[in-house]
Amino acid sequence: KNLDKKRASGMWAKAGLIQRTVRGAVASRTAMQATLSLSERLMASKISKTQPTVVITWRMSSSSVLHPVSAPAQEQRQKEYRERRQNDEMESKSRWGELELPVFDTATLSDDEYLAYGAQKRLRRMALLHQVYFNVFRKTFIPTKNVSVTYGDASSLSTSLYYGNIMTPATMLEQPTLQMTPEDGKLYTVLLVDADGRMDGQAGQLCHWFVGNVASNDLSEATTVLKYTPPSPAKNTGVHRFVVALYEQPGTLTTEQLSSVVGDNAGDLAQRFVRCDLIEAQLKLKVKGTAFSQVQWDESVPNSFLTHFGIAEPQF
C-alpha cells in the first residue's frame, strides 16, 4: 500500500509539472502571437498543426494572406448549389449513376470565379509538392490572379499550363496565347521559365519568354524583352517544370529597365539564365499568379536547340 501511495504521489507530481509546463508554453505562445503580423500568425498556426514540424527557411510574401473572395462570386456558387439540390431530375440521375458532370476549364475562369472555386488552393498545394515556390520564387504565396498560357485555339490538359499537367515540347513550338484578366490601370510582367533548364550548375531558371508592360492578353503593345523559345529539356535530364509567372508592375517600365535584368545577347543560351526572385526585387514587382506543367524530352528538342540557340543539344 505504501508503495502504491508513493507511485500515486509521484504520478500526481508529474501531472502537475506537465500541466504547469503546458500552461507556460501556451502563455509564451500567446505573448509571441500578440507581436506577430496576420500572415505570420497564419503561418505559425499552420506549422503547429503539421506533424512532423516543417521549418520553412525562405521568406514569406506580403501576398501570403488569404485573399478574400468577392461576395457576388460566393453568392453565385451558393445559388448554383441550392438549385442543384432542388433539381429532382439531377438527383435521380445521380442515384442511378447517369449524371454527367460539367467540366469547367480553370484556365478560362475570371479571378473571382478562380478564387470562389478554390483553384488557387489546389495550385498552391501542387506548387509546394513540386517545389515550384522554393526553386522559382524563393518564397511561398497564395495566387490571387488566374493566369495561364495556351498553345493552339482551345485550352486543355495537353495545351495549357495548369498545375503539374504533362505536356510535350512538340506541341509547344509556337508562341502561346496569354490568358488572364487584367485590372484597369495596371501593368504586368510575364515570365515563362524552365525551372530545371539551367545547365551551369548555378541557382536560377532558363527563361523562354519575357514580356513587360502587359495591359491585356493582346501583347502587340507590350514590351518583349526575350522572344519566345519552345521548351528544350535535354535528353536524359528527366522531367522539367515549365512555369509561367505573372507579376504586377509598380508602373510603366522602360525597355532599358526591363533589359537590365537579362544579358545583352538574347540569342545566346547562357544569356537566358535568370533568377525570378532577383528580377522581382530589381524591378520592384509583386507576384500575383502562376501555373506550371511538366515537360520531358522528345524528338523536337534537338531542332529547338539548333534553331533558337545555335548549338547542338547538350549530351547527358
mmCIF file of C-alpha atoms in Angstrom:
data_model
loop_
_atom_site.group_PDB
_atom_site.id
_atom_site.type_symbol
_atom_site.label_atom_id
_atom_site.label_comp_id
_atom_site.label_asym_id
_atom_site.label_seq_id
_atom_site.Cartn_x
_atom_site.Cartn_y
_atom_site.Cartn_z
ATOM 1 C CA LYS A 1 0.000 0.000 0.000
ATOM 2 C CA ASN A 2 2.798 2.404 0.870
ATOM 3 C CA LEU A 3 4.442 1.640 -2.448
ATOM 4 C CA ASP A 4 1.167 2.346 -4.272
ATOM 5 C CA LYS A 5 0.822 5.634 -2.411
ATOM 6 C CA LYS A 6 4.343 6.669 -3.402
ATOM 7 C CA ARG A 7 3.698 5.761 -7.018
ATOM 8 C CA ALA A 8 0.425 7.668 -6.998
ATOM 9 C CA SER A 9 2.004 10.748 -5.429
ATOM 10 C CA GLY A 10 4.785 10.629 -7.996
ATOM 11 C CA MET A 11 2.301 10.404 -10.829
ATOM 12 C CA TRP A 12 0.336 13.379 -9.498
ATOM 13 C CA ALA A 13 3.538 15.374 -9.150
ATOM 14 C CA LYS A 14 4.470 14.615 -12.752
ATOM 15 C CA ALA A 15 0.979 15.532 -13.896
ATOM 16 C CA GLY A 16 1.231 18.862 -12.085
ATOM 17 C CA LEU A 17 4.607 19.545 -13.649
ATOM 18 C CA ILE A 18 3.284 18.738 -17.124
ATOM 19 C CA GLN A 19 0.232 20.948 -16.543
ATOM 20 C CA ARG A 20 2.409 23.885 -15.445
ATOM 21 C CA THR A 21 4.712 23.355 -18.416
ATOM 22 C CA VAL A 22 1.783 23.345 -20.854
ATOM 23 C CA ARG A 23 0.335 26.486 -19.265
ATOM 24 C CA GLY A 24 3.692 28.189 -19.564
ATOM 25 C CA ALA A 25 4.019 27.169 -23.203
ATOM 26 C CA VAL A 26 0.515 28.428 -24.009
ATOM 27 C CA ALA A 27 1.227 31.721 -22.263
ATOM 28 C CA SER A 28 4.505 32.111 -24.118
ATOM 29 C CA ARG A 29 2.859 31.319 -27.449
ATOM 30 C CA THR A 30 0.051 33.803 -26.732
ATOM 31 C CA ALA A 31 2.567 36.513 -25.879
ATOM 32 C CA MET A 32 4.541 35.736 -29.029
ATOM 33 C CA GLN A 33 1.470 35.817 -31.268
ATOM 34 C CA ALA A 34 0.498 39.203 -29.880
ATOM 35 C CA THR A 35 3.590 40.662 -31.569
ATOM 36 C CA LEU A 36 3.199 38.835 -34.886
ATOM 37 C CA SER A 37 1.526 40.104 -38.025
ATOM 38 C CA LEU A 38 -1.526 38.392 -39.506
ATOM 39 C CA SER A 39 0.467 36.497 -42.151
ATOM 40 C CA GLU A 40 2.986 35.328 -39.522
ATOM 41 C CA ARG A 41 0.173 34.105 -37.214
ATOM 42 C CA LEU A 42 -1.451 32.232 -40.106
ATOM 43 C CA MET A 43 1.821 30.514 -40.948
ATOM 44 C CA ALA A 44 2.522 29.743 -37.254
ATOM 45 C CA SER A 45 -0.888 28.110 -36.849
ATOM 46 C CA LYS A 46 -0.373 26.028 -39.998
ATOM 47 C CA ILE A 47 3.063 24.874 -38.889
ATOM 48 C CA SER A 48 1.812 23.960 -35.387
ATOM 49 C CA LYS A 49 -0.838 21.668 -36.872
ATOM 50 C CA THR A 50 1.593 19.887 -39.167
ATOM 51 C CA GLN A 51 3.210 16.642 -37.996
ATOM 52 C CA PRO A 52 6.137 16.431 -38.128
ATOM 53 C CA THR A 53 7.008 20.130 -37.816
ATOM 54 C CA VAL A 54 8.494 21.560 -41.010
ATOM 55 C CA VAL A 55 10.796 24.556 -40.746
ATOM 56 C CA ILE A 56 10.355 26.904 -43.700
ATOM 57 C CA THR A 57 13.603 28.693 -44.481
ATOM 58 C CA TRP A 58 12.517 31.088 -47.206
ATOM 59 C CA ARG A 59 10.775 34.373 -46.587
ATOM 60 C CA MET A 60 7.028 34.904 -46.531
ATOM 61 C CA SER A 61 5.451 37.187 -49.098
ATOM 62 C CA SER A 62 3.154 40.045 -48.160
ATOM 63 C CA SER A 63 0.623 38.464 -50.533
ATOM 64 C CA SER A 64 0.511 35.267 -48.456
ATOM 65 C CA VAL A 65 -2.542 36.459 -46.532
ATOM 66 C CA LEU A 66 -5.652 34.670 -47.714
ATOM 67 C CA HIS A 67 -7.255 36.670 -50.498
ATOM 68 C CA PRO A 68 -10.947 37.389 -49.809
ATOM 69 C CA VAL A 69 -13.394 36.078 -52.378
ATOM 70 C CA SER A 70 -15.874 38.705 -53.527
ATOM 71 C CA ALA A 71 -19.446 38.356 -52.282
ATOM 72 C CA PRO A 72 -21.027 38.033 -55.777
ATOM 73 C CA ALA A 73 -18.846 35.025 -56.569
ATOM 74 C CA GLN A 74 -19.724 33.338 -53.269
ATOM 75 C CA GLU A 75 -23.452 34.084 -53.686
ATOM 76 C CA GLN A 76 -23.420 32.725 -57.231
ATOM 77 C CA ARG A 77 -21.784 29.486 -56.105
ATOM 78 C CA GLN A 78 -24.294 29.070 -53.244
ATOM 79 C CA LYS A 79 -27.172 29.760 -55.629
ATOM 80 C CA GLU A 80 -25.940 27.082 -58.037
ATOM 81 C CA TYR A 81 -25.596 24.637 -55.140
ATOM 82 C CA ARG A 82 -29.171 25.244 -53.920
ATOM 83 C CA GLU A 83 -30.588 24.889 -57.437
ATOM 84 C CA ARG A 84 -28.846 21.561 -57.929
ATOM 85 C CA ARG A 85 -30.047 20.262 -54.578
ATOM 86 C CA GLN A 86 -33.644 21.023 -55.555
ATOM 87 C CA ASN A 87 -33.396 19.510 -59.041
ATOM 88 C CA ASP A 88 -35.300 16.190 -58.964
ATOM 89 C CA GLU A 89 -34.029 15.116 -62.384
ATOM 90 C CA MET A 90 -30.418 15.676 -61.374
ATOM 91 C CA GLU A 91 -30.935 13.784 -58.118
ATOM 92 C CA SER A 92 -32.479 10.821 -59.970
ATOM 93 C CA LYS A 93 -29.599 10.637 -62.461
ATOM 94 C CA SER A 94 -27.125 10.856 -59.592
ATOM 95 C CA ARG A 95 -28.745 7.913 -57.789
ATOM 96 C CA TRP A 96 -28.722 5.769 -60.948
ATOM 97 C CA GLY A 97 -25.159 6.717 -61.920
ATOM 98 C CA GLU A 98 -26.270 8.564 -65.053
ATOM 99 C CA LEU A 99 -25.284 12.095 -64.058
ATOM 100 C CA GLU A 100 -22.710 13.728 -66.346
ATOM 101 C CA LEU A 101 -20.769 16.429 -64.529
ATOM 102 C CA PRO A 102 -19.963 19.605 -66.479
ATOM 103 C CA VAL A 103 -16.239 20.159 -66.914
ATOM 104 C CA PHE A 104 -15.142 23.752 -66.430
ATOM 105 C CA ASP A 105 -11.753 24.968 -67.542
ATOM 106 C CA THR A 106 -9.849 26.698 -64.759
ATOM 107 C CA ALA A 107 -7.576 28.379 -67.312
ATOM 108 C CA THR A 108 -10.510 30.460 -68.570
ATOM 109 C CA LEU A 109 -12.048 31.401 -65.196
ATOM 110 C CA SER A 110 -12.188 35.014 -64.094
ATOM 111 C CA ASP A 111 -10.276 35.935 -60.961
ATOM 112 C CA ASP A 112 -13.447 35.926 -58.831
ATOM 113 C CA GLU A 113 -14.517 32.515 -60.153
ATOM 114 C CA TYR A 114 -10.973 31.195 -59.763
ATOM 115 C CA LEU A 115 -10.895 32.178 -56.076
ATOM 116 C CA ALA A 116 -14.502 31.163 -55.372
ATOM 117 C CA TYR A 117 -13.893 27.604 -56.573
ATOM 118 C CA GLY A 118 -10.699 27.323 -54.536
ATOM 119 C CA ALA A 119 -8.489 26.750 -57.579
ATOM 120 C CA GLN A 120 -5.701 28.826 -56.019
ATOM 121 C CA LYS A 121 -5.521 26.399 -53.070
ATOM 122 C CA ARG A 122 -5.126 23.390 -55.359
ATOM 123 C CA LEU A 123 -2.439 25.219 -57.308
ATOM 124 C CA ARG A 124 -0.634 26.130 -54.100
ATOM 125 C CA ARG A 125 -0.641 22.518 -52.885
ATOM 126 C CA MET A 126 0.763 21.255 -56.180
ATOM 127 C CA ALA A 127 3.345 24.041 -56.355
ATOM 128 C CA LEU A 128 4.541 23.111 -52.865
ATOM 129 C CA LEU A 129 4.630 19.424 -53.820
ATOM 130 C CA HIS A 130 6.739 20.108 -56.924
ATOM 131 C CA GLN A 131 8.876 22.713 -55.090
ATOM 132 C CA VAL A 132 7.987 25.427 -57.584
ATOM 133 C CA TYR A 133 7.784 28.051 -54.835
ATOM 134 C CA PHE A 134 11.250 27.383 -53.480
ATOM 135 C CA ASN A 135 13.084 26.794 -56.766
ATOM 136 C CA VAL A 136 11.495 29.643 -58.752
ATOM 137 C CA PHE A 137 10.138 32.310 -56.405
ATOM 138 C CA ARG A 138 12.185 31.613 -53.258
ATOM 139 C CA LYS A 139 9.058 32.233 -51.197
ATOM 140 C CA THR A 140 5.527 30.927 -50.836
ATOM 141 C CA PHE A 141 2.359 32.821 -51.663
ATOM 142 C CA ILE A 142 -1.293 32.231 -52.490
ATOM 143 C CA PRO A 143 -2.081 33.239 -56.109
ATOM 144 C CA THR A 144 -4.675 35.993 -56.358
ATOM 145 C CA LYS A 145 -4.946 36.142 -60.153
ATOM 146 C CA ASN A 146 -5.669 33.348 -62.593
ATOM 147 C CA VAL A 147 -3.013 33.106 -65.290
ATOM 148 C CA SER A 148 -2.117 30.523 -67.908
ATOM 149 C CA VAL A 149 -0.716 30.217 -71.414
ATOM 150 C CA THR A 150 -2.427 28.164 -74.112
ATOM 151 C CA TYR A 151 -0.961 26.571 -77.232
ATOM 152 C CA GLY A 152 -3.478 26.462 -80.047
ATOM 153 C CA ASP A 153 -7.072 27.613 -80.147
ATOM 154 C CA ALA A 154 -8.578 25.736 -77.191
ATOM 155 C CA SER A 155 -7.256 25.128 -73.692
ATOM 156 C CA SER A 156 -6.976 21.594 -72.349
ATOM 157 C CA LEU A 157 -4.697 19.482 -70.202
ATOM 158 C CA SER A 158 -2.461 18.909 -73.229
ATOM 159 C CA THR A 159 -2.360 22.535 -74.465
ATOM 160 C CA SER A 160 -2.430 24.802 -71.368
ATOM 161 C CA LEU A 161 -0.371 25.232 -68.221
ATOM 162 C CA TYR A 162 -2.358 24.357 -65.103
ATOM 163 C CA TYR A 163 -0.704 22.901 -62.003
ATOM 164 C CA GLY A 164 1.505 19.978 -62.939
ATOM 165 C CA ASN A 165 -0.165 18.533 -66.036
ATOM 166 C CA ILE A 166 2.118 16.765 -68.520
ATOM 167 C CA MET A 167 2.791 18.374 -71.912
ATOM 168 C CA THR A 168 5.117 17.544 -74.813
ATOM 169 C CA PRO A 169 7.621 20.004 -76.375
ATOM 170 C CA ALA A 170 6.424 19.061 -79.883
ATOM 171 C CA THR A 171 3.036 20.691 -79.139
ATOM 172 C CA MET A 172 4.652 23.857 -77.721
ATOM 173 C CA LEU A 173 6.714 25.048 -80.705
ATOM 174 C CA GLU A 174 4.736 28.221 -81.458
ATOM 175 C CA GLN A 175 4.306 31.223 -79.166
ATOM 176 C CA PRO A 176 1.346 30.598 -76.840
ATOM 177 C CA THR A 177 -1.595 32.840 -76.017
ATOM 178 C CA LEU A 178 -1.625 34.570 -72.645
ATOM 179 C CA GLN A 179 -4.780 34.067 -70.580
ATOM 180 C CA MET A 180 -5.518 36.368 -67.649
ATOM 181 C CA THR A 181 -7.932 39.082 -66.530
ATOM 182 C CA PRO A 182 -6.037 42.392 -66.310
ATOM 183 C CA GLU A 183 -7.199 45.129 -63.968
ATOM 184 C CA ASP A 184 -7.804 48.640 -65.255
ATOM 185 C CA GLY A 185 -4.823 50.910 -64.966
ATOM 186 C CA LYS A 186 -2.350 48.170 -64.048
ATOM 187 C CA LEU A 187 0.557 46.731 -65.993
ATOM 188 C CA TYR A 188 2.083 43.276 -65.664
ATOM 189 C CA THR A 189 5.258 41.349 -66.415
ATOM 190 C CA VAL A 190 5.051 37.770 -67.682
ATOM 191 C CA LEU A 191 7.909 35.277 -67.372
ATOM 192 C CA LEU A 192 7.873 31.776 -68.843
ATOM 193 C CA VAL A 193 10.774 29.772 -67.438
ATOM 194 C CA ASP A 194 12.130 26.251 -67.203
ATOM 195 C CA ALA A 195 12.803 25.689 -63.512
ATOM 196 C CA ASP A 196 15.192 22.841 -64.365
ATOM 197 C CA GLY A 197 16.725 24.242 -67.555
ATOM 198 C CA ARG A 198 19.779 25.979 -66.164
ATOM 199 C CA MET A 199 22.796 23.851 -67.024
ATOM 200 C CA ASP A 200 25.673 25.825 -65.500
ATOM 201 C CA GLY A 201 25.260 24.408 -62.008
ATOM 202 C CA GLN A 202 24.021 27.715 -60.556
ATOM 203 C CA ALA A 203 20.678 28.588 -58.974
ATOM 204 C CA GLY A 204 18.115 30.001 -61.355
ATOM 205 C CA GLN A 205 15.994 29.212 -64.381
ATOM 206 C CA LEU A 206 16.157 29.192 -68.173
ATOM 207 C CA CYS A 207 13.898 31.981 -69.459
ATOM 208 C CA HIS A 208 11.851 31.070 -72.547
ATOM 209 C CA TRP A 209 9.700 34.223 -72.727
ATOM 210 C CA PHE A 210 9.924 37.632 -71.074
ATOM 211 C CA VAL A 211 7.291 40.308 -71.708
ATOM 212 C CA GLY A 212 6.769 43.542 -69.770
ATOM 213 C CA ASN A 213 4.201 46.357 -69.704
ATOM 214 C CA VAL A 214 1.377 43.890 -70.371
ATOM 215 C CA ALA A 215 -2.027 45.609 -70.204
ATOM 216 C CA SER A 216 -4.155 42.877 -71.823
ATOM 217 C CA ASN A 217 -3.939 39.452 -73.399
ATOM 218 C CA ASP A 218 -3.091 41.210 -76.665
ATOM 219 C CA LEU A 219 0.677 41.593 -76.447
ATOM 220 C CA SER A 220 1.091 43.742 -79.562
ATOM 221 C CA GLU A 221 1.669 46.866 -77.435
ATOM 222 C CA ALA A 222 3.694 45.123 -74.704
ATOM 223 C CA THR A 223 7.482 45.221 -74.428
ATOM 224 C CA THR A 224 9.072 41.925 -75.451
ATOM 225 C CA VAL A 225 12.433 41.522 -73.726
ATOM 226 C CA LEU A 226 13.115 37.909 -74.737
ATOM 227 C CA LYS A 227 11.271 36.335 -77.650
ATOM 228 C CA TYR A 228 9.541 33.020 -77.124
ATOM 229 C CA THR A 229 11.525 29.811 -77.462
ATOM 230 C CA PRO A 230 9.897 26.368 -77.026
ATOM 231 C CA PRO A 231 10.771 24.054 -74.137
ATOM 232 C CA SER A 232 14.134 22.353 -74.557
ATOM 233 C CA PRO A 233 14.581 19.691 -71.874
ATOM 234 C CA ALA A 234 17.781 17.899 -72.863
ATOM 235 C CA LYS A 235 17.738 14.125 -73.192
ATOM 236 C CA ASN A 236 18.369 12.121 -70.009
ATOM 237 C CA THR A 237 17.692 15.142 -67.766
ATOM 238 C CA GLY A 238 14.291 13.926 -66.599
ATOM 239 C CA VAL A 239 11.085 15.920 -66.231
ATOM 240 C CA HIS A 240 11.345 19.729 -66.341
ATOM 241 C CA ARG A 241 8.933 22.141 -64.671
ATOM 242 C CA PHE A 242 7.727 24.734 -67.185
ATOM 243 C CA VAL A 243 6.429 27.709 -65.158
ATOM 244 C CA VAL A 244 4.590 30.910 -66.074
ATOM 245 C CA ALA A 245 4.835 33.734 -63.531
ATOM 246 C CA LEU A 246 2.638 36.844 -63.506
ATOM 247 C CA TYR A 247 3.919 39.977 -61.745
ATOM 248 C CA GLU A 248 2.229 43.315 -61.142
ATOM 249 C CA GLN A 249 4.427 46.295 -62.031
ATOM 250 C CA PRO A 250 4.686 49.488 -59.945
ATOM 251 C CA GLY A 251 4.149 51.441 -63.175
ATOM 252 C CA THR A 252 5.418 51.631 -66.731
ATOM 253 C CA LEU A 253 8.928 50.209 -67.086
ATOM 254 C CA THR A 254 11.297 51.363 -69.807
ATOM 255 C CA THR A 255 12.940 48.956 -72.211
ATOM 256 C CA GLU A 256 16.284 49.710 -70.561
ATOM 257 C CA GLN A 257 14.928 48.804 -67.134
ATOM 258 C CA LEU A 258 13.474 45.524 -68.349
ATOM 259 C CA SER A 259 16.565 44.611 -70.360
ATOM 260 C CA SER A 260 18.894 45.332 -67.441
ATOM 261 C CA VAL A 261 17.915 42.079 -65.705
ATOM 262 C CA VAL A 262 18.959 39.834 -68.629
ATOM 263 C CA GLY A 263 22.065 39.514 -70.791
ATOM 264 C CA ASP A 264 22.868 41.647 -73.824
ATOM 265 C CA ASN A 265 22.774 38.754 -76.325
ATOM 266 C CA ALA A 266 19.282 37.241 -76.108
ATOM 267 C CA GLY A 267 20.097 34.616 -78.736
ATOM 268 C CA ASP A 268 22.765 33.001 -76.604
ATOM 269 C CA LEU A 269 21.574 30.229 -74.323
ATOM 270 C CA ALA A 270 23.662 31.441 -71.385
ATOM 271 C CA GLN A 271 22.120 34.924 -71.565
ATOM 272 C CA ARG A 272 18.717 33.408 -70.830
ATOM 273 C CA PHE A 273 19.817 32.064 -67.461
ATOM 274 C CA VAL A 274 17.886 34.208 -64.958
ATOM 275 C CA ARG A 275 16.629 34.209 -61.395
ATOM 276 C CA CYS A 276 12.988 35.176 -60.990
ATOM 277 C CA ASP A 277 13.427 36.292 -57.382
ATOM 278 C CA LEU A 278 16.176 38.740 -58.386
ATOM 279 C CA ILE A 279 14.116 40.092 -61.294
ATOM 280 C CA GLU A 280 11.212 40.633 -58.905
ATOM 281 C CA ALA A 281 13.436 42.505 -56.444
ATOM 282 C CA GLN A 282 15.282 44.635 -59.017
ATOM 283 C CA LEU A 283 12.143 45.752 -60.869
ATOM 284 C CA LYS A 284 10.065 46.028 -57.642
ATOM 285 C CA LEU A 285 7.423 43.622 -58.923
ATOM 286 C CA LYS A 286 4.675 41.845 -56.967
ATOM 287 C CA VAL A 287 3.931 38.233 -57.853
ATOM 288 C CA LYS A 288 0.211 37.697 -58.470
ATOM 289 C CA GLY A 289 -0.193 34.303 -60.113
ATOM 290 C CA THR A 290 1.484 31.256 -61.554
ATOM 291 C CA ALA A 291 0.821 27.984 -63.357
ATOM 292 C CA PHE A 292 3.091 25.170 -64.437
ATOM 293 C CA SER A 293 3.328 21.966 -66.435
ATOM 294 C CA GLN A 294 5.784 19.114 -66.706
ATOM 295 C CA VAL A 295 7.687 18.524 -69.943
ATOM 296 C CA GLN A 296 10.204 15.901 -70.996
ATOM 297 C CA TRP A 297 12.493 15.308 -73.971
ATOM 298 C CA ASP A 298 11.033 14.342 -77.332
ATOM 299 C CA GLU A 299 12.330 14.377 -80.924
ATOM 300 C CA SER A 300 11.620 18.100 -81.392
ATOM 301 C CA VAL A 301 14.182 19.191 -78.767
ATOM 302 C CA PRO A 302 17.411 18.820 -80.855
ATOM 303 C CA ASN A 303 15.987 21.051 -83.588
ATOM 304 C CA SER A 304 14.900 23.636 -80.982
ATOM 305 C CA PHE A 305 18.475 23.924 -79.711
ATOM 306 C CA LEU A 306 19.826 24.430 -83.240
ATOM 307 C CA THR A 307 17.100 26.839 -84.353
ATOM 308 C CA HIS A 308 16.822 29.070 -81.294
ATOM 309 C CA PHE A 309 20.171 28.772 -79.527
ATOM 310 C CA GLY A 310 22.500 27.922 -82.434
ATOM 311 C CA ILE A 311 24.081 24.957 -80.653
ATOM 312 C CA ALA A 312 23.730 21.194 -80.687
ATOM 313 C CA GLU A 313 21.710 19.603 -77.924
ATOM 314 C CA PRO A 314 23.892 19.025 -74.827
ATOM 315 C CA GLN A 315 24.565 15.380 -74.068
ATOM 316 C CA PHE A 316 23.975 13.984 -70.585
#
